């Protein structure tokens, strides 16, 4: 029995999210079916985070165990031949026997992409939240710094979660226009203008359910001038989801990477 | 009666190309239906070039005439509210009475995008031709220079066209890795790696049917080392479509802009 770690990229547009649901197209089932076809085994995979419908990944981490004699490099090629074109295995490796994609994770990094150009970007429609007013990205960045550090993020957690604690440590929270997300539009200049995109990158030791999207919805209200720069600090202190802004739509979110401190 | 010029962006993935075809979803019919709804008139639009199924545009130019009293800026907003999210009007303006999107065009510019990374880019699947061997982009660029200038491009024209002459003037033909196409992948770094993309940009006074895609198919054979750098020059001299490489797939092609020398 081997323990494996996969790093996956996927375009979440077509999928009802990561987690298996009967009658729905899910990323988990698609990967498990490809593994079954290749190894002949019934394999359960565990992802570092169960992304929602429409959420993307550039570096999702997955763990599983298998009796397969296939080397990781062979498994990678076989999986990429089997998977649909909106999923790809970027890396496959043997992992420690006790490696677990959720329990072993030390830090995760997400990006949320906003588009605020004068006309919608047709190539970003599945990859950004398109807003119709120009955002004050500098004010958003300043306001966001109140969330950096170890805090109770209950105000930014969608209820119904079973997590025991809503305390998390945000290591970095950067709001930037253009430069930080140099490759946004699949078809590029002259009209896929970097200056029309604002990216929010967040790295933390863990995330609550919908945390990045609730933080984004809150920062957008600051960027639109509807709320002052002190507001996110007040929302955080309230420890009440009703205090925060709306949950930003799924398609702007991408899981960038998971660090295991290996 | 006013003469109008529109500049359009569209993601061609869902469409059976520009030109109206009964029973198919086309860009022309989608735009004409939106115009009919807004103006109450039956309007025929003319595009600078009838892009094929799966081909994209960042700056398609369209002309039409209408009795509408709506100012161009109002028409732009009304069209963008009416059109599906994979089409957008970037600019609307009054044009000279005799303006014709095809006949008045002085130069057009296209880009063809190639992806040659070790693993497919899931976000580029509808916007690039994904190849599995690394391309020698410098050799492709050198080889391409033989096509710059005024030549008979019959070797790069798909047969069945009704054009009277296959002589065109290529003003620029640039093959470059990474830098020339800084925004390629909708979801960006770290895995949407600019170094894994090669772009071919071509500007000419006009293009034959499938000309960019036939030039691309030919240059790719040079980039893969299957043919020498002198081969495109020989293909050009042959004036025979059978001498050239394959027609590259549609999804890598994007119409960048049309110049009218106004």
mmCIF file of N, CA, C and O in Angstrom, chain B residues 96-151:
data_model
loop_
_atom_site.group_PDB
_atom_site.id
_atom_site.type_symbol
_atom_site.label_atom_id
_atom_site.label_comp_id
_atom_site.label_asym_id
_atom_site.label_seq_id
_atom_site.Cartn_x
_atom_site.Cartn_y
_atom_site.Cartn_z
ATOM 1 N N UNK B 96 -18.889 57.355 -41.357
ATOM 2 C CA UNK B 96 -19.220 58.028 -42.616
ATOM 3 C C UNK B 96 -20.298 57.225 -43.347
ATOM 4 O O UNK B 96 -20.389 56.000 -43.178
ATOM 5 N N UNK B 97 -21.101 57.913 -44.137
ATOM 6 C CA UNK B 97 -22.239 57.272 -44.810
ATOM 7 C C UNK B 97 -21.803 56.063 -45.635
ATOM 8 O O UNK B 97 -22.521 55.070 -45.741
ATOM 9 N N UNK B 98 -20.600 56.140 -46.201
ATOM 10 C CA UNK B 98 -20.141 55.037 -47.069
ATOM 11 C C UNK B 98 -19.244 54.041 -46.331
ATOM 12 O O UNK B 98 -18.586 53.215 -46.955
ATOM 13 N N UNK B 99 -19.211 54.106 -45.000
ATOM 14 C CA UNK B 99 -18.355 53.184 -44.246
ATOM 15 C C UNK B 99 -18.873 51.749 -44.370
ATOM 16 O O UNK B 99 -20.068 51.488 -44.215
ATOM 17 N N UNK B 100 -17.945 50.836 -44.646
ATOM 18 C CA UNK B 100 -18.292 49.422 -44.848
ATOM 19 C C UNK B 100 -17.208 48.604 -44.157
ATOM 20 O O UNK B 100 -16.020 48.734 -44.497
ATOM 21 N N UNK B 101 -17.585 47.760 -43.203
ATOM 22 C CA UNK B 101 -16.585 47.101 -42.348
ATOM 23 C C UNK B 101 -15.577 46.273 -43.146
ATOM 24 O O UNK B 101 -14.423 46.142 -42.739
ATOM 25 N N UNK B 102 -16.000 45.703 -44.264
ATOM 26 C CA UNK B 102 -15.051 44.928 -45.078
ATOM 27 C C UNK B 102 -14.304 45.839 -46.053
ATOM 28 O O UNK B 102 -13.076 45.892 -46.062
ATOM 29 N N UNK B 103 -15.061 46.566 -46.858
ATOM 30 C CA UNK B 103 -14.454 47.332 -47.955
ATOM 31 C C UNK B 103 -13.549 48.456 -47.460
ATOM 32 O O UNK B 103 -12.569 48.806 -48.124
ATOM 33 N N UNK B 104 -13.862 49.026 -46.295
ATOM 34 C CA UNK B 104 -13.090 50.166 -45.801
ATOM 35 C C UNK B 104 -11.847 49.761 -45.013
ATOM 36 O O UNK B 104 -11.035 50.619 -44.666
ATOM 37 N N UNK B 105 -11.697 48.462 -44.713
ATOM 38 C CA UNK B 105 -10.576 48.029 -43.860
ATOM 39 C C UNK B 105 -9.242 48.214 -44.567
ATOM 40 O O UNK B 105 -9.083 47.864 -45.725
ATOM 41 N N UNK B 106 -8.275 48.772 -43.827
ATOM 42 C CA UNK B 106 -6.926 48.976 -44.383
ATOM 43 C C UNK B 106 -5.972 47.872 -43.906
ATOM 44 O O UNK B 106 -5.128 47.409 -44.665
ATOM 45 N N UNK B 107 -6.063 47.510 -42.641
ATOM 46 C CA UNK B 107 -5.186 46.484 -42.080
ATOM 47 C C UNK B 107 -5.946 45.718 -41.010
ATOM 48 O O UNK B 107 -6.802 46.276 -40.318
ATOM 49 N N UNK B 108 -5.570 44.437 -40.835
ATOM 50 C CA UNK B 108 -6.121 43.645 -39.736
ATOM 51 C C UNK B 108 -4.979 42.966 -39.007
ATOM 52 O O UNK B 108 -3.927 42.693 -39.591
ATOM 53 N N UNK B 109 -5.226 42.676 -37.737
ATOM 54 C CA UNK B 109 -4.203 42.019 -36.929
ATOM 55 C C UNK B 109 -4.828 40.840 -36.187
ATOM 56 O O UNK B 109 -5.877 40.977 -35.556
ATOM 57 N N UNK B 110 -4.194 39.685 -36.297
ATOM 58 C CA UNK B 110 -4.640 38.472 -35.619
ATOM 59 C C UNK B 110 -3.536 37.964 -34.698
ATOM 60 O O UNK B 110 -2.348 38.224 -34.925
ATOM 61 N N UNK B 111 -3.938 37.190 -33.698
ATOM 62 C CA UNK B 111 -2.955 36.457 -32.905
ATOM 63 C C UNK B 111 -3.364 34.992 -32.842
ATOM 64 O O UNK B 111 -4.540 34.672 -32.683
ATOM 65 N N UNK B 112 -2.360 34.132 -32.971
ATOM 66 C CA UNK B 112 -2.592 32.701 -32.750
ATOM 67 C C UNK B 112 -1.764 32.286 -31.528
ATOM 68 O O UNK B 112 -0.569 32.583 -31.441
ATOM 69 N N UNK B 113 -2.421 31.591 -30.601
ATOM 70 C CA UNK B 113 -1.763 31.243 -29.345
ATOM 71 C C UNK B 113 -1.501 29.734 -29.268
ATOM 72 O O UNK B 113 -2.397 28.919 -29.511
ATOM 73 N N UNK B 114 -0.254 29.384 -28.935
ATOM 74 C CA UNK B 114 0.170 27.995 -28.769
ATOM 75 C C UNK B 114 0.582 27.786 -27.319
ATOM 76 O O UNK B 114 1.143 28.692 -26.696
ATOM 77 N N UNK B 115 0.303 26.609 -26.796
ATOM 78 C CA UNK B 115 0.697 26.275 -25.421
ATOM 79 C C UNK B 115 1.529 25.002 -25.494
ATOM 80 O O UNK B 115 1.075 23.998 -26.051
ATOM 81 N N UNK B 116 2.758 25.040 -24.966
ATOM 82 C CA UNK B 116 3.624 23.859 -25.079
ATOM 83 C C UNK B 116 4.239 23.470 -23.743
ATOM 84 O O UNK B 116 5.365 22.984 -23.678
ATOM 85 N N UNK B 117 3.478 23.674 -22.663
ATOM 86 C CA UNK B 117 3.963 23.281 -21.335
ATOM 87 C C UNK B 117 3.951 21.773 -21.158
ATOM 88 O O UNK B 117 3.372 21.046 -21.959
ATOM 89 N N UNK B 118 4.598 21.302 -20.095
ATOM 90 C CA UNK B 118 4.693 19.853 -19.863
ATOM 91 C C UNK B 118 3.332 19.209 -19.575
ATOM 92 O O UNK B 118 3.118 18.040 -19.893
ATOM 93 N N UNK B 119 2.406 19.964 -18.957
ATOM 94 C CA UNK B 119 1.057 19.476 -18.691
ATOM 95 C C UNK B 119 0.091 20.490 -19.314
ATOM 96 O O UNK B 119 0.383 21.678 -19.320
ATOM 97 N N UNK B 120 -1.033 20.022 -19.823
ATOM 98 C CA UNK B 120 -1.977 20.967 -20.440
ATOM 99 C C UNK B 120 -2.409 22.031 -19.432
ATOM 100 O O UNK B 120 -2.466 21.779 -18.228
ATOM 101 N N UNK B 121 -2.725 23.224 -19.942
ATOM 102 C CA UNK B 121 -3.241 24.301 -19.115
ATOM 103 C C UNK B 121 -4.763 24.240 -19.199
ATOM 104 O O UNK B 121 -5.353 24.504 -20.249
ATOM 105 N N UNK B 122 -5.406 23.885 -18.082
ATOM 106 C CA UNK B 122 -6.856 23.675 -18.131
ATOM 107 C C UNK B 122 -7.611 24.960 -18.472
ATOM 108 O O UNK B 122 -8.726 24.906 -18.993
ATOM 109 N N UNK B 123 -7.006 26.110 -18.187
ATOM 110 C CA UNK B 123 -7.698 27.371 -18.446
ATOM 111 C C UNK B 123 -7.491 27.876 -19.874
ATOM 112 O O UNK B 123 -8.141 28.813 -20.299
ATOM 113 N N UNK B 124 -6.576 27.272 -20.596
ATOM 114 C CA UNK B 124 -6.299 27.704 -21.970
ATOM 115 C C UNK B 124 -6.934 26.778 -22.996
ATOM 116 O O UNK B 124 -6.766 26.983 -24.194
ATOM 117 N N UNK B 125 -7.711 25.776 -22.556
ATOM 118 C CA UNK B 125 -8.156 24.757 -23.505
ATOM 119 C C UNK B 125 -9.015 25.318 -24.636
ATOM 120 O O UNK B 125 -8.979 24.791 -25.735
ATOM 121 N N UNK B 126 -9.736 26.416 -24.387
ATOM 122 C CA UNK B 126 -10.544 27.017 -25.451
ATOM 123 C C UNK B 126 -9.854 28.184 -26.143
ATOM 124 O O UNK B 126 -10.466 28.840 -26.985
ATOM 125 N N UNK B 127 -8.595 28.465 -25.770
ATOM 126 C CA UNK B 127 -7.933 29.675 -26.253
ATOM 127 C C UNK B 127 -6.541 29.435 -26.817
ATOM 128 O O UNK B 127 -5.837 30.395 -27.134
ATOM 129 N N UNK B 128 -6.116 28.188 -26.890
ATOM 130 C CA UNK B 128 -4.778 27.902 -27.406
ATOM 131 C C UNK B 128 -4.770 26.501 -28.018
ATOM 132 O O UNK B 128 -5.603 25.654 -27.679
ATOM 133 N N UNK B 129 -3.805 26.279 -28.922
ATOM 134 C CA UNK B 129 -3.546 24.943 -29.449
ATOM 135 C C UNK B 129 -2.491 24.346 -28.518
ATOM 136 O O UNK B 129 -1.386 24.862 -28.425
ATOM 137 N N UNK B 130 -2.854 23.290 -27.817
ATOM 138 C CA UNK B 130 -1.942 22.709 -26.842
ATOM 139 C C UNK B 130 -1.140 21.593 -27.507
ATOM 140 O O UNK B 130 -1.708 20.620 -27.997
ATOM 141 N N UNK B 131 0.175 21.775 -27.486
ATOM 142 C CA UNK B 131 1.080 20.820 -28.127
ATOM 143 C C UNK B 131 1.907 20.127 -27.062
ATOM 144 O O UNK B 131 2.084 20.642 -25.961
ATOM 145 N N UNK B 132 2.404 18.973 -27.392
ATOM 146 C CA UNK B 132 3.045 18.175 -26.352
ATOM 147 C C UNK B 132 4.559 18.132 -26.461
ATOM 148 O O UNK B 132 5.218 17.441 -25.709
ATOM 149 N N UNK B 133 5.090 18.886 -27.432
ATOM 150 C CA UNK B 133 6.543 18.992 -27.508
ATOM 151 C C UNK B 133 6.909 20.469 -27.457
ATOM 152 O O UNK B 133 6.160 21.322 -27.921
ATOM 153 N N UNK B 134 8.049 20.757 -26.845
ATOM 154 C CA UNK B 134 8.493 22.145 -26.716
ATOM 155 C C UNK B 134 8.838 22.704 -28.095
ATOM 156 O O UNK B 134 9.538 22.065 -28.885
ATOM 157 N N UNK B 135 8.350 23.906 -28.380
ATOM 158 C CA UNK B 135 8.589 24.546 -29.673
ATOM 159 C C UNK B 135 9.845 25.407 -29.629
ATOM 160 O O UNK B 135 10.116 26.061 -28.616
ATOM 161 N N UNK B 136 10.577 25.433 -30.740
ATOM 162 C CA UNK B 136 11.709 26.348 -30.877
ATOM 163 C C UNK B 136 11.156 27.655 -31.449
ATOM 164 O O UNK B 136 11.090 27.838 -32.665
ATOM 165 N N UNK B 137 10.748 28.546 -30.542
ATOM 166 C CA UNK B 137 10.067 29.769 -30.979
ATOM 167 C C UNK B 137 11.006 30.704 -31.741
ATOM 168 O O UNK B 137 10.571 31.430 -32.636
ATOM 169 N N UNK B 138 12.284 30.680 -31.418
ATOM 170 C CA UNK B 138 13.234 31.551 -32.126
ATOM 171 C C UNK B 138 13.368 31.104 -33.583
ATOM 172 O O UNK B 138 13.388 31.934 -34.504
ATOM 173 N N UNK B 139 13.432 29.794 -33.816
ATOM 174 C CA UNK B 139 13.499 29.274 -35.187
ATOM 175 C C UNK B 139 12.216 29.621 -35.947
ATOM 176 O O UNK B 139 12.252 29.982 -37.130
ATOM 177 N N UNK B 140 11.077 29.530 -35.264
ATOM 178 C CA UNK B 140 9.801 29.871 -35.900
ATOM 179 C C UNK B 140 9.788 31.336 -36.323
ATOM 180 O O UNK B 140 9.334 31.676 -37.417
ATOM 181 N N UNK B 141 10.297 32.196 -35.449
ATOM 182 C CA UNK B 141 10.295 33.631 -35.771
ATOM 183 C C UNK B 141 11.179 33.916 -36.985
ATOM 184 O O UNK B 141 10.786 34.641 -37.903
ATOM 185 N N UNK B 142 12.381 33.312 -36.990
ATOM 186 C CA UNK B 142 13.279 33.535 -38.136
ATOM 187 C C UNK B 142 12.638 33.027 -39.421
ATOM 188 O O UNK B 142 12.645 33.711 -40.450
ATOM 189 N N UNK B 143 12.069 31.832 -39.357
ATOM 190 C CA UNK B 143 11.457 31.232 -40.551
ATOM 191 C C UNK B 143 10.285 32.067 -41.059
ATOM 192 O O UNK B 143 10.045 32.167 -42.261
ATOM 193 N N UNK B 144 9.571 32.681 -40.121
ATOM 194 C CA UNK B 144 8.362 33.433 -40.479
ATOM 195 C C UNK B 144 8.674 34.681 -41.291
ATOM 196 O O UNK B 144 7.818 35.167 -42.048
ATOM 197 N N UNK B 145 9.894 35.211 -41.148
ATOM 198 C CA UNK B 145 10.203 36.483 -41.810
ATOM 199 C C UNK B 145 10.159 36.386 -43.337
ATOM 200 O O UNK B 145 10.000 37.403 -44.031
ATOM 201 N N UNK B 146 10.276 35.168 -43.865
ATOM 202 C CA UNK B 146 10.172 34.982 -45.321
ATOM 203 C C UNK B 146 8.780 35.333 -45.837
ATOM 204 O O UNK B 146 8.591 35.568 -47.038
ATOM 205 N N UNK B 147 7.801 35.348 -44.948
ATOM 206 C CA UNK B 147 6.418 35.613 -45.372
ATOM 207 C C UNK B 147 6.060 37.096 -45.290
ATOM 208 O O UNK B 147 4.991 37.499 -45.760
ATOM 209 N N UNK B 148 6.935 37.891 -44.685
ATOM 210 C CA UNK B 148 6.653 39.325 -44.573
ATOM 211 C C UNK B 148 6.841 39.979 -45.943
ATOM 212 O O UNK B 148 7.776 39.648 -46.679
ATOM 213 N N UNK B 149 5.946 40.881 -46.288
ATOM 214 C CA UNK B 149 6.012 41.574 -47.576
ATOM 215 C C UNK B 149 4.829 41.204 -48.455
ATOM 216 O O UNK B 149 3.892 40.530 -48.013
ATOM 217 N N UNK B 150 4.880 41.648 -49.715
ATOM 218 C CA UNK B 150 3.790 41.399 -50.668
ATOM 219 C C UNK B 150 4.079 40.104 -51.432
ATOM 220 O O UNK B 150 5.095 40.001 -52.121
ATOM 221 N N UNK B 151 3.196 39.120 -51.244
ATOM 222 C CA UNK B 151 3.406 37.802 -51.856
ATOM 223 C C UNK B 151 2.065 37.216 -52.297
ATOM 224 O O UNK B 151 1.016 37.631 -51.824
#
